[in-house]
PDB file of C-alpha atoms and ligand atoms in Angstrom:
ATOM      1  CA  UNK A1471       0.000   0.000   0.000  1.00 92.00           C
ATOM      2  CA  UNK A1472       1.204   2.987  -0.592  1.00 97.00           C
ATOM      3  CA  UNK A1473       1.427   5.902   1.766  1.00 98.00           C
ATOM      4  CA  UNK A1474       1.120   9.459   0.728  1.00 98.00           C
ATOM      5  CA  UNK A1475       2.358  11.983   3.543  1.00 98.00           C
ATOM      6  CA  UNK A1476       2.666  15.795   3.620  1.00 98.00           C
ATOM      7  CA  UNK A1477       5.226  17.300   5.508  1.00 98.00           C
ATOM      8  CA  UNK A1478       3.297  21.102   6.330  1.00 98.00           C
ATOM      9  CA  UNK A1479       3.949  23.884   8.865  1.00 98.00           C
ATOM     10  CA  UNK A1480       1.780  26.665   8.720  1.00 94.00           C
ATOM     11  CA  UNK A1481       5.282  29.107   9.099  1.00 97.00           C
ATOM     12  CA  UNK A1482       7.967  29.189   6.409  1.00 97.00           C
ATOM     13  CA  UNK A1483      11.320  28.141   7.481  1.00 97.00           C
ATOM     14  CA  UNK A1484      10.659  25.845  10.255  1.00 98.00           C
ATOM     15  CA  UNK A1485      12.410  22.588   8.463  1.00 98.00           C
ATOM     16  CA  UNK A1486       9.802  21.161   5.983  1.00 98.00           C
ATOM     17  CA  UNK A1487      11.959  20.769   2.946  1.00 97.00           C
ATOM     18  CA  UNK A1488      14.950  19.358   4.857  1.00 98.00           C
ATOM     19  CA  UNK A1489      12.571  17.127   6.880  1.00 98.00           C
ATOM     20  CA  UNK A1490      10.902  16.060   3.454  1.00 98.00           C
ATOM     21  CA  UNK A1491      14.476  15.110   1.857  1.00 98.00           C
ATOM     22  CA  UNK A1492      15.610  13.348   4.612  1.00 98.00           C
ATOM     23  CA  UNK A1493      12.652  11.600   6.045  1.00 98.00           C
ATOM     24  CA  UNK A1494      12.679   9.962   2.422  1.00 98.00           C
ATOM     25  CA  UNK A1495      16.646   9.725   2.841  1.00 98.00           C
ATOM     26  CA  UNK A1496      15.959   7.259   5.911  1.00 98.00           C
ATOM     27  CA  UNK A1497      12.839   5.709   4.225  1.00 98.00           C
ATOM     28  CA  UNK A1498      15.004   4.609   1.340  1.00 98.00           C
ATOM     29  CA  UNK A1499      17.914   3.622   3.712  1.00 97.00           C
ATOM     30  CA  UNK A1500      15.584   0.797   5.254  1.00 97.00           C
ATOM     31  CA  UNK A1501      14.591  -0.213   1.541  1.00 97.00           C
ATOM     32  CA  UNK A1502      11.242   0.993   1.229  1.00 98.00           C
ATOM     33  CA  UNK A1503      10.518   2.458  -2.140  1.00 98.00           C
ATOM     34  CA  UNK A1504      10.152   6.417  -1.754  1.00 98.00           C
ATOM     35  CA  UNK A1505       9.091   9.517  -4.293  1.00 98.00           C
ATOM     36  CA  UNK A1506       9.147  13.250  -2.631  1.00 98.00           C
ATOM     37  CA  UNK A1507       7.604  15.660  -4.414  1.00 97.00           C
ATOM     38  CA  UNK A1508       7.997  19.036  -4.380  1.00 97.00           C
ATOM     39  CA  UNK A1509       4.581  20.895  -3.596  1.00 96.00           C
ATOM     40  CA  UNK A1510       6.515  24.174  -3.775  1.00 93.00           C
ATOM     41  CA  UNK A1511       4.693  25.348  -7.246  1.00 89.00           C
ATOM     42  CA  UNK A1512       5.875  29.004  -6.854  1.00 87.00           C
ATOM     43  CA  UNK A1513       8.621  28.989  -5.004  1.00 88.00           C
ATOM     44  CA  UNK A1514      10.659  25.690  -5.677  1.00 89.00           C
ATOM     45  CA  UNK A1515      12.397  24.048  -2.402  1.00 92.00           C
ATOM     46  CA  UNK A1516      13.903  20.192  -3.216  1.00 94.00           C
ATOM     47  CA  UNK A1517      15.863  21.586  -6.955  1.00 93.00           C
ATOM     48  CA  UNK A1518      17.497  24.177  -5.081  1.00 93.00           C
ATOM     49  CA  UNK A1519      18.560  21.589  -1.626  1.00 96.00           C
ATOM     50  CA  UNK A1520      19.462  18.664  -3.740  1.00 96.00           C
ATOM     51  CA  UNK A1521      20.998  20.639  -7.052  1.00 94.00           C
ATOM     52  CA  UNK A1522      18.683  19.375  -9.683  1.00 95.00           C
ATOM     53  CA  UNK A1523      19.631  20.488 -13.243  1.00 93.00           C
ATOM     54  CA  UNK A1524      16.568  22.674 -14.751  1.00 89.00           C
ATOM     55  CA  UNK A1525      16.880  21.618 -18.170  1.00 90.00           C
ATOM     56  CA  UNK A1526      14.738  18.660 -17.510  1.00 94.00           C
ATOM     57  CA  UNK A1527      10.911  18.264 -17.022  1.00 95.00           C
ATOM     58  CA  UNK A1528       9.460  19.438 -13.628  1.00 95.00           C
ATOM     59  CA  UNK A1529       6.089  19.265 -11.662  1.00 95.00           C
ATOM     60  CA  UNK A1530       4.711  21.875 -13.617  1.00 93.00           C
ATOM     61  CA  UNK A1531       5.073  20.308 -16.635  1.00 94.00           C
ATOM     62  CA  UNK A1532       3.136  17.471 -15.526  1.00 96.00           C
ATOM     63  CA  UNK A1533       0.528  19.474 -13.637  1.00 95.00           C
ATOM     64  CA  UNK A1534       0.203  21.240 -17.549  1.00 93.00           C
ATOM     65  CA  UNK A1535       0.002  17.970 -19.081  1.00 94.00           C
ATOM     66  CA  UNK A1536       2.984  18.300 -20.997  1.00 94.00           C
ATOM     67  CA  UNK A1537       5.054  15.645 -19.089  1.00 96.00           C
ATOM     68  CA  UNK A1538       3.745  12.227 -17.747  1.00 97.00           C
ATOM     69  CA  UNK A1539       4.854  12.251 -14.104  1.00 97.00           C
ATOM     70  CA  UNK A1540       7.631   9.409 -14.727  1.00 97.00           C
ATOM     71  CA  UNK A1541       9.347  11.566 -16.605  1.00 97.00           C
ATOM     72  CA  UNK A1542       9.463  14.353 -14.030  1.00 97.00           C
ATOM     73  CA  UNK A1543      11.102  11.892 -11.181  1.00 98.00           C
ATOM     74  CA  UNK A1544      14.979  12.867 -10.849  1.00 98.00           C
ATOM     75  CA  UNK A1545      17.496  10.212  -9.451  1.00 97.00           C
ATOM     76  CA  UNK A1546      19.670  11.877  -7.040  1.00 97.00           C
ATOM     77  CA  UNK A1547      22.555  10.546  -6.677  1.00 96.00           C
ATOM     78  CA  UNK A1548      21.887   8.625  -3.479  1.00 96.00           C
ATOM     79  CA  UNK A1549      19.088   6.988  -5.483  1.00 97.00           C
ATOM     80  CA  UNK A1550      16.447   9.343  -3.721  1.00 98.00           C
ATOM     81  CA  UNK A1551      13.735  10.108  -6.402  1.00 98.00           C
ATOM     82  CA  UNK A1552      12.261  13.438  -6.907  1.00 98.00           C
ATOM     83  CA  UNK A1553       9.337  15.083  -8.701  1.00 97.00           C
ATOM     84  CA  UNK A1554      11.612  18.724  -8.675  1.00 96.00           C
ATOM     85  CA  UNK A1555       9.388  21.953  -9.226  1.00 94.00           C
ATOM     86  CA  UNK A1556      11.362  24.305 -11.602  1.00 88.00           C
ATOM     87  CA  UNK A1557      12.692  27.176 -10.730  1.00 79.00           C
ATOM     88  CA  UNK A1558      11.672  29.494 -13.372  1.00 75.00           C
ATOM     89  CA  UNK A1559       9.823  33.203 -12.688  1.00 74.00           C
ATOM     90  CA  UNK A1560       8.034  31.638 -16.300  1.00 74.00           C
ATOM     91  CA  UNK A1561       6.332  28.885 -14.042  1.00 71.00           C
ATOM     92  CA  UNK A1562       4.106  31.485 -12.081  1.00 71.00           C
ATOM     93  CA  UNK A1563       2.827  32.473 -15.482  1.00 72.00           C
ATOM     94  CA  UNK A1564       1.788  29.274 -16.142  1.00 76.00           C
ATOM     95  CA  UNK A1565      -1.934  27.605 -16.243  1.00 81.00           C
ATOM     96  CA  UNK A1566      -2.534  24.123 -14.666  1.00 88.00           C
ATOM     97  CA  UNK A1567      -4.854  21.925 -15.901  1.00 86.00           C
ATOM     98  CA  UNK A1568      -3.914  19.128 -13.199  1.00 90.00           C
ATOM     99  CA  UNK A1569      -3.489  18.818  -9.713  1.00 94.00           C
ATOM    100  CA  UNK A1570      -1.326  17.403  -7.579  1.00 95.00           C
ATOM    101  CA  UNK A1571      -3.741  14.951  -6.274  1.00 96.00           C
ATOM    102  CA  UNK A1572      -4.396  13.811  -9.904  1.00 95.00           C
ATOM    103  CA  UNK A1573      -0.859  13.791 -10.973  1.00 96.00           C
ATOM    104  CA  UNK A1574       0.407  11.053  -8.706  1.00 97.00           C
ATOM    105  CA  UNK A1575      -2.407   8.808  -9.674  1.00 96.00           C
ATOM    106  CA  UNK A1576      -0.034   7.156 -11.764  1.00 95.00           C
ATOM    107  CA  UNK A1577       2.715   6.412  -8.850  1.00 97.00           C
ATOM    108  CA  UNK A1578       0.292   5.292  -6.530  1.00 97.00           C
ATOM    109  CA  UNK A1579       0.786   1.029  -6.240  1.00 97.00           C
ATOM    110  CA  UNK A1580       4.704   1.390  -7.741  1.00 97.00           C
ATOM    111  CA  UNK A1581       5.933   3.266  -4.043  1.00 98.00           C
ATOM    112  CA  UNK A1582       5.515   2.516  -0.359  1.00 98.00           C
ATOM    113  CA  UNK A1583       5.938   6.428   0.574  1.00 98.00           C
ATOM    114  CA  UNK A1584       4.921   9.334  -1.595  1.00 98.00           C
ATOM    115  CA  UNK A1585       6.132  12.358   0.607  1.00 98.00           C
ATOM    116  CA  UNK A1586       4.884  15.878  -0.724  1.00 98.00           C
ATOM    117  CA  UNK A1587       6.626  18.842   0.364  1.00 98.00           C
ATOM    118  CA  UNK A1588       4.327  21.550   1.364  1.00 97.00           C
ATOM    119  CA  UNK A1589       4.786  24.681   0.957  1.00 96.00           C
ATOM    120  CA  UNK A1590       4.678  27.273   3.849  1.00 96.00           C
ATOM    121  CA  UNK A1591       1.334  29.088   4.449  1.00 94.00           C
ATOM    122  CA  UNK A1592      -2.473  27.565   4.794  1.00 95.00           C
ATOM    123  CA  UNK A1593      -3.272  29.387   0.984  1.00 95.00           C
ATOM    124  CA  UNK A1594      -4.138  27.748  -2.100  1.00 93.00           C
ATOM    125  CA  UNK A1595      -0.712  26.143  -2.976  1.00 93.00           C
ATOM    126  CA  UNK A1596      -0.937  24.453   0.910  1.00 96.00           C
ATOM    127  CA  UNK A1597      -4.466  23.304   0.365  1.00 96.00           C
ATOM    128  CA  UNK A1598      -3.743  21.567  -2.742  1.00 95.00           C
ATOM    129  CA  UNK A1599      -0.416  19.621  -1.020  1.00 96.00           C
ATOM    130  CA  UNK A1600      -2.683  18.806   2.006  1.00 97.00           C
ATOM    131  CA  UNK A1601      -5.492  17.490  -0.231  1.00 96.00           C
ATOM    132  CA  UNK A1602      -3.396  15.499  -2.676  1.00 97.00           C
ATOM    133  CA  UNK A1603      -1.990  13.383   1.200  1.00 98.00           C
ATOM    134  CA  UNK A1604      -3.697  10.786   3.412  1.00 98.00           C
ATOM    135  CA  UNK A1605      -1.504  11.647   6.073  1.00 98.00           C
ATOM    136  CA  UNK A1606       0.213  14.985   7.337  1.00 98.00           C
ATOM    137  CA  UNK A1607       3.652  15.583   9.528  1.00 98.00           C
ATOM    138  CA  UNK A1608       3.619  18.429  10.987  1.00 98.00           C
ATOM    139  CA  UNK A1609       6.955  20.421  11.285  1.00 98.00           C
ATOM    140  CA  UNK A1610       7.540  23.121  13.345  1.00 98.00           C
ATOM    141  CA  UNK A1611      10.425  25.177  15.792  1.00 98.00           C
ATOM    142  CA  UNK A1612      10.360  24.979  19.465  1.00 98.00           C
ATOM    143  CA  UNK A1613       9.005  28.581  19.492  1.00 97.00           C
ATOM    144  CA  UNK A1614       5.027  30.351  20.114  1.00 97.00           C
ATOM    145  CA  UNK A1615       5.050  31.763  16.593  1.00 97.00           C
ATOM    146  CA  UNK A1616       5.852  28.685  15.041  1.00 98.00           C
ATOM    147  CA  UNK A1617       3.631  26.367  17.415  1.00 98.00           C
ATOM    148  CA  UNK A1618       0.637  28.363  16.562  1.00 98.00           C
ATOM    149  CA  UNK A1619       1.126  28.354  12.692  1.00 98.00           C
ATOM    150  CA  UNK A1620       1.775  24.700  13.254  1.00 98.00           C
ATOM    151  CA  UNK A1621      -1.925  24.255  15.155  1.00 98.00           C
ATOM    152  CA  UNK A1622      -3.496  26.101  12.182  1.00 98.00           C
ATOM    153  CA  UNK A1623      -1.493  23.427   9.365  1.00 98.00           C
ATOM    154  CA  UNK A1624      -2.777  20.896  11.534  1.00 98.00           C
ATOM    155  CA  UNK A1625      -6.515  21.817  11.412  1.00 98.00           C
ATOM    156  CA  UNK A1626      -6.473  22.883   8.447  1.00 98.00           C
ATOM    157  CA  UNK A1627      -4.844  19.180   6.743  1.00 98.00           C
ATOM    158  CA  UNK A1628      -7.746  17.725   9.093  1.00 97.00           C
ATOM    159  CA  UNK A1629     -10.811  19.732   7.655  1.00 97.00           C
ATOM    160  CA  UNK A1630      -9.118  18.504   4.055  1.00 97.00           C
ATOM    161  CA  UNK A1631      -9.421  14.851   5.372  1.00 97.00           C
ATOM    162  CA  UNK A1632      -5.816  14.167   6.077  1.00 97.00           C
ATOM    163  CA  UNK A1633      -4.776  12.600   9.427  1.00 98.00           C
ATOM    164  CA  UNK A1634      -2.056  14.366  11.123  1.00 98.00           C
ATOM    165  CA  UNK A1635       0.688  11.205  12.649  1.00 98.00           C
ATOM    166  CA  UNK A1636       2.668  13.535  14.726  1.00 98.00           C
ATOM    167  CA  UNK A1637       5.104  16.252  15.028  1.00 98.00           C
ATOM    168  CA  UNK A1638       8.922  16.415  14.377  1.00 98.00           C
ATOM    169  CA  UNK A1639       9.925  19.593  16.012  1.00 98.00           C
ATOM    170  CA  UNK A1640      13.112  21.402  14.301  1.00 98.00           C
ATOM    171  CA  UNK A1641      16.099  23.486  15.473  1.00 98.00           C
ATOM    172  CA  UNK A1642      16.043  22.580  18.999  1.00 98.00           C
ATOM    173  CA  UNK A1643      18.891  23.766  21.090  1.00 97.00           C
ATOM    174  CA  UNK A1644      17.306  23.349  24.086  1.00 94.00           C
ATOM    175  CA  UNK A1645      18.010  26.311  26.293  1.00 95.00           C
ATOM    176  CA  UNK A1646      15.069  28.004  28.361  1.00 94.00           C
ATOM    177  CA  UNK A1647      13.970  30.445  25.856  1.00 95.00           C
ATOM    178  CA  UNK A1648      12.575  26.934  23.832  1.00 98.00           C
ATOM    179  CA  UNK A1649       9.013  25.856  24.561  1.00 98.00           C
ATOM    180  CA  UNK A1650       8.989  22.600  26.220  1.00 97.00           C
ATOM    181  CA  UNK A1651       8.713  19.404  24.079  1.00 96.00           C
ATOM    182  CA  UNK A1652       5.932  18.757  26.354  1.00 97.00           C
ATOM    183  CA  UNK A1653       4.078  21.597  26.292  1.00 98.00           C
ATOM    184  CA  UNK A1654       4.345  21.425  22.282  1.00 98.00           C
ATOM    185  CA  UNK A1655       2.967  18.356  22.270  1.00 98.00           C
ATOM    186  CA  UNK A1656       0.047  19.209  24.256  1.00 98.00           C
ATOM    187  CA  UNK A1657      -0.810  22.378  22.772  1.00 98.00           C
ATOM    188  CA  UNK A1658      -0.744  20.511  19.312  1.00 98.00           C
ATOM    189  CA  UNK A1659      -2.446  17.216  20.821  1.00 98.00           C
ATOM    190  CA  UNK A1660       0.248  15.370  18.662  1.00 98.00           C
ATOM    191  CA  UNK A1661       2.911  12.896  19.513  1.00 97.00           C
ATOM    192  CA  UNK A1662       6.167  14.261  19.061  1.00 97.00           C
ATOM    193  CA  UNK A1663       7.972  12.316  16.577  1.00 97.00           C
ATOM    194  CA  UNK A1664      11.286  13.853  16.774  1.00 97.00           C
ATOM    195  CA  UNK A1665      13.387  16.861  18.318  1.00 97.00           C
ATOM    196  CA  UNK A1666      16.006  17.096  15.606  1.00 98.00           C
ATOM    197  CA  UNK A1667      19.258  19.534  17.237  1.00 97.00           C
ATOM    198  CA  UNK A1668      19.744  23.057  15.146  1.00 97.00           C
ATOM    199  CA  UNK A1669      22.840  21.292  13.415  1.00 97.00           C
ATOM    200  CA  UNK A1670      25.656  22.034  11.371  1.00 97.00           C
ATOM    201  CA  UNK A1671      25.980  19.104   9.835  1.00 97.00           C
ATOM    202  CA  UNK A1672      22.219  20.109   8.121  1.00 97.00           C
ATOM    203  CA  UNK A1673      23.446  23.612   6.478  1.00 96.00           C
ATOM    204  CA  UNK A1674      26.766  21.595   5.357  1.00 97.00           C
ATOM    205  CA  UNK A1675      24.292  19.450   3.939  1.00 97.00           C
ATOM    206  CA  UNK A1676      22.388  21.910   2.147  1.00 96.00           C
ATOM    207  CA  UNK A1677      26.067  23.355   0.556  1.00 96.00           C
ATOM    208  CA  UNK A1678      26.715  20.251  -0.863  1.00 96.00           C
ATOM    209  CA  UNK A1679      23.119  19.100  -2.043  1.00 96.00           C
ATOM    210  CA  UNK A1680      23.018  16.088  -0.570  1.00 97.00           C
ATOM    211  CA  UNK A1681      20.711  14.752   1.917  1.00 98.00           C
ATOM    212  CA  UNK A1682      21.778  14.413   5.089  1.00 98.00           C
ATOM    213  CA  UNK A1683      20.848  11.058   6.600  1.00 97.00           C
ATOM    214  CA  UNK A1684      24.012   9.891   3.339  1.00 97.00           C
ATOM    215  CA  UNK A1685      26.469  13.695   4.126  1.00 95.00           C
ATOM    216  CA  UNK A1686      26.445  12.824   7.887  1.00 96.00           C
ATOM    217  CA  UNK A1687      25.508   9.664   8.435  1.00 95.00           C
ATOM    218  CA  UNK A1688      26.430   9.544  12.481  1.00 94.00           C
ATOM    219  CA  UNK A1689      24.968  13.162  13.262  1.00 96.00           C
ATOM    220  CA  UNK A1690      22.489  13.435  15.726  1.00 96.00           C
ATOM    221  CA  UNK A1691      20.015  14.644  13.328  1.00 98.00           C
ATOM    222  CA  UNK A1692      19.868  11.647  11.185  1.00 97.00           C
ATOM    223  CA  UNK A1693      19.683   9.321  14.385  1.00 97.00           C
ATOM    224  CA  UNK A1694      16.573  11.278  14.653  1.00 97.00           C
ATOM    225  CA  UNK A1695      15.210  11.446  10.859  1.00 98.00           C
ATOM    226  CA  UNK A1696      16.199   7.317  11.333  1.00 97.00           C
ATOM    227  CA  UNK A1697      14.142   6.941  14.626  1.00 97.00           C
ATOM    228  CA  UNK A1698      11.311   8.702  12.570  1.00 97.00           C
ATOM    229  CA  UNK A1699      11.359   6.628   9.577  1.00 98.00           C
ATOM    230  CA  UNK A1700      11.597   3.542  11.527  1.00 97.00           C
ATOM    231  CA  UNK A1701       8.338   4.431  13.967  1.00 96.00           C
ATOM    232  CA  UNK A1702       6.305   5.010  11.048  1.00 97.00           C
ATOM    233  CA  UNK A1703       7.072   1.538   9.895  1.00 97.00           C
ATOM    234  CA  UNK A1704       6.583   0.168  13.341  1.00 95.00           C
ATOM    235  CA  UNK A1705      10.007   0.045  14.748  1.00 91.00           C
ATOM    236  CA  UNK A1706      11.831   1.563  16.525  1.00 88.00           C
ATOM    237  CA  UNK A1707      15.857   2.382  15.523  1.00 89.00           C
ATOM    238  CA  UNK A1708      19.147   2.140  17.774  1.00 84.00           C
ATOM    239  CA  UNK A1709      21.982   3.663  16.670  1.00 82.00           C
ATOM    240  CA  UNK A1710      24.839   1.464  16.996  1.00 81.00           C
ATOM    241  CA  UNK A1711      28.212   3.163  17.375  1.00 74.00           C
ATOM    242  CA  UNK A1712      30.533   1.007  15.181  1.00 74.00           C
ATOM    243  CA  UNK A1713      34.421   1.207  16.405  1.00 73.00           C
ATOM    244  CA  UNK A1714      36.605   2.778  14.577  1.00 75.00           C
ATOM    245  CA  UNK A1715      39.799   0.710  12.900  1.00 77.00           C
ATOM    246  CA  UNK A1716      42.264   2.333  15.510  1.00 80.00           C
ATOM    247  CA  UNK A1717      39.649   1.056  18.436  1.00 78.00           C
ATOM    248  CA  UNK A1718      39.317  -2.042  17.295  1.00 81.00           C
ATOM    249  CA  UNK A1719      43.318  -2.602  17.183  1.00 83.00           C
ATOM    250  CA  UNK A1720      43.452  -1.934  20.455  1.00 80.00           C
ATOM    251  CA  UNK A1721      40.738  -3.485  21.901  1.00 79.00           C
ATOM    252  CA  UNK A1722      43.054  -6.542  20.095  1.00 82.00           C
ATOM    253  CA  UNK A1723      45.784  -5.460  22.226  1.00 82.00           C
ATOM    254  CA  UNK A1724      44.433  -5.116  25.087  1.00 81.00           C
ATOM    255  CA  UNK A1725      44.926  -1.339  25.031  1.00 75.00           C
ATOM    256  CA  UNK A1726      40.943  -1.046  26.414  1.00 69.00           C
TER     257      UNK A1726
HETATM  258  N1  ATP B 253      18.028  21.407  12.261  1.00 70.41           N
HETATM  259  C1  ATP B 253      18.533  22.465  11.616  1.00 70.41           C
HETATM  260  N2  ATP B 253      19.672  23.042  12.056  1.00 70.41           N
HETATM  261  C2  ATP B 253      20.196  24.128  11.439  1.00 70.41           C
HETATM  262  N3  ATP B 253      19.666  24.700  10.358  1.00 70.41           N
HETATM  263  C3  ATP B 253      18.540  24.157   9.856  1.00 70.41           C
HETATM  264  C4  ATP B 253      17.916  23.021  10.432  1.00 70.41           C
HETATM  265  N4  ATP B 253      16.819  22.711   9.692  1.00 70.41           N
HETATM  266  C5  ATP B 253      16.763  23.606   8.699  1.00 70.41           C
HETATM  267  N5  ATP B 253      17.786  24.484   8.799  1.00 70.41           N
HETATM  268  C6  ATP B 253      18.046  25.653   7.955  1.00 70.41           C
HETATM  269  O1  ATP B 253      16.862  26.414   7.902  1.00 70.41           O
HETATM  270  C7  ATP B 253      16.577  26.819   6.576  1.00 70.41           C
HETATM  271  C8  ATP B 253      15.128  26.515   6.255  1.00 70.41           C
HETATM  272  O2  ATP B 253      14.976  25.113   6.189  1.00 70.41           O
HETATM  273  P1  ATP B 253      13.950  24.471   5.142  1.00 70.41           P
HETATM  274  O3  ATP B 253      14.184  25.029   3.783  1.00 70.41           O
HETATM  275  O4  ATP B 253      13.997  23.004   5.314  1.00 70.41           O
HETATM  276  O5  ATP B 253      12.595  25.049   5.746  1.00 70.41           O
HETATM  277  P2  ATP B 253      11.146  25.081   5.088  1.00 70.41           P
HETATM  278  O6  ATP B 253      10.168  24.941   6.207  1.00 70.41           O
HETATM  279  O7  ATP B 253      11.062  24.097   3.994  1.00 70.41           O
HETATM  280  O8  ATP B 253      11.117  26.548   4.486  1.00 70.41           O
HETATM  281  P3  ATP B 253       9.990  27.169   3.481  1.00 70.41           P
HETATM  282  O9  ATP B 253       8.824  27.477   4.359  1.00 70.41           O
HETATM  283  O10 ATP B 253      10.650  28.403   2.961  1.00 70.41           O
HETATM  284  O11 ATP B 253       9.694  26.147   2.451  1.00 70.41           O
HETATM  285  C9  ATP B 253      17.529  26.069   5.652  1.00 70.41           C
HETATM  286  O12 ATP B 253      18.239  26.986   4.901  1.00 70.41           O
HETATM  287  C10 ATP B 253      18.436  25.279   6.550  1.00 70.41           C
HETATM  288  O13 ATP B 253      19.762  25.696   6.358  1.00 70.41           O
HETATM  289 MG1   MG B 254      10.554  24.380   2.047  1.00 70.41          MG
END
């Protein structure tokens, strides 16, 4: 069966587009078969974090019915597939005969996850990322401003008919100006599904368009994007620190 999730916030910049990617990223690392699409129609997110050539076909193409959808998907090189929006100030000009919900017809049975990348905001574009999903993640920052946006994604994906599973909660550096996980939770009356750290290792990441669950494999944000991936598919994930050459020598010799 295949499962079609939106990853929404409400307020821009909270971590959708890097949750998207990387959710998938740890999807695909426990061989499950994964597209993520990039709901972004305007304002294009996943070409611009992965570095996906624009002379190819794109979402809009499709949603235009100039492209069938298989021809959209982009192989990273990690083997993460893609359904890139172009970038192009051209694509706002543009008239869509399809949506979303109608384009991925044609994926549905061939993946296990279809993740759509939502774009920030409860307008039009949002609606038609939150309609086109069964089920919604909801992303948002350990702050009031971002917590209440996030409450407002959340009822909105509901009155569209889309279950909300839980909430990762970005950029956590966990000093006392940061709402409590807790209180997050409550207020949202979601279960957390991850506190991913504000990280380095994500903008490196981002420089070097690749995803990082493969950039940084042992960062404590992919532990989490792992531990996520895993509960959805009802397990849970333990990062096992593998010794290094150096430590294994010397556990040889006796050293530790
Ligand atoms: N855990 C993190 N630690 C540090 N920086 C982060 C983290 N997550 C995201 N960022 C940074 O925050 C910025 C916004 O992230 P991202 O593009 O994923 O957010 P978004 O919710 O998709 O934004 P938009 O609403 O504009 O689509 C990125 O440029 C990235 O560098
Ligand atoms: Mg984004």
């Amino acid at each position: 069966m295949t499962r079609i999730v939106c990853l929404a916030s409400g307020k821009g910049g909270v971590g959708k587009t890097t949750s998207t990617i990387n959710l998938g990223s740890a999807l695909l690392g426990f061989n499950q078969k994964v597209i993520i699409i990039d709901g972004n129609i305007t304002t294009p997110n996943l070409s611009i974090h992965l570095g996906i050539p624009q002379n190819r076909p794109t979402l809009q193409d499709v949603l235009e019915e100039k492209s069938s959808i298989e021809n959209a998907i982009y192989v990273h090189p990690t083997g993460l597939k893609i359904v890139p929006s172009g970038i192009s100030l051209e694509n706002m000009k543009r008239r869509f005969t399809k949506f979303i919900s109608e384009s991925i017809v044609d994926l549905v049975g061939k993946y296990d996850w279809i993740l759509i990348d939502t774009p920030a905001g409860l307008g039009k574009e949002a609606r038609i990322a939150m309609e086109a999903a069964n089920e919604v993640i909801i992303v948002t920052n350990p702050e009031l401003p971002a917590v209440v946006d996030a409450l407002k994604a959340k009822n909105m994906a509901q009155a569209l008919g889309t279950t909300p599973l839980g909430v990762i909660i970005n950029k956590v550096i966990g000093d006392d100006t940061e709402m409590k996980l807790d209180n997050i939770s409550n207020f949202l009356d979601l279960p957390i599904l991850a506190s991913i750290p504000f990280s380095k290792d994500i903008k490196k990441s981002i420089k070097e368009r690749e995803p990082l669950v493969f950039d940084s494999p042992r960062s404590a944000a992919t532990i989490q994007y792992k531990k996520v991936a895993a509960a959805l598919l009802g397990s849970e994930y333990k990062f096992i620190e593998k010794p290094s050459v150096i430590q294994r020598i010397k556990k040889i010799l006796g050293v530790i």
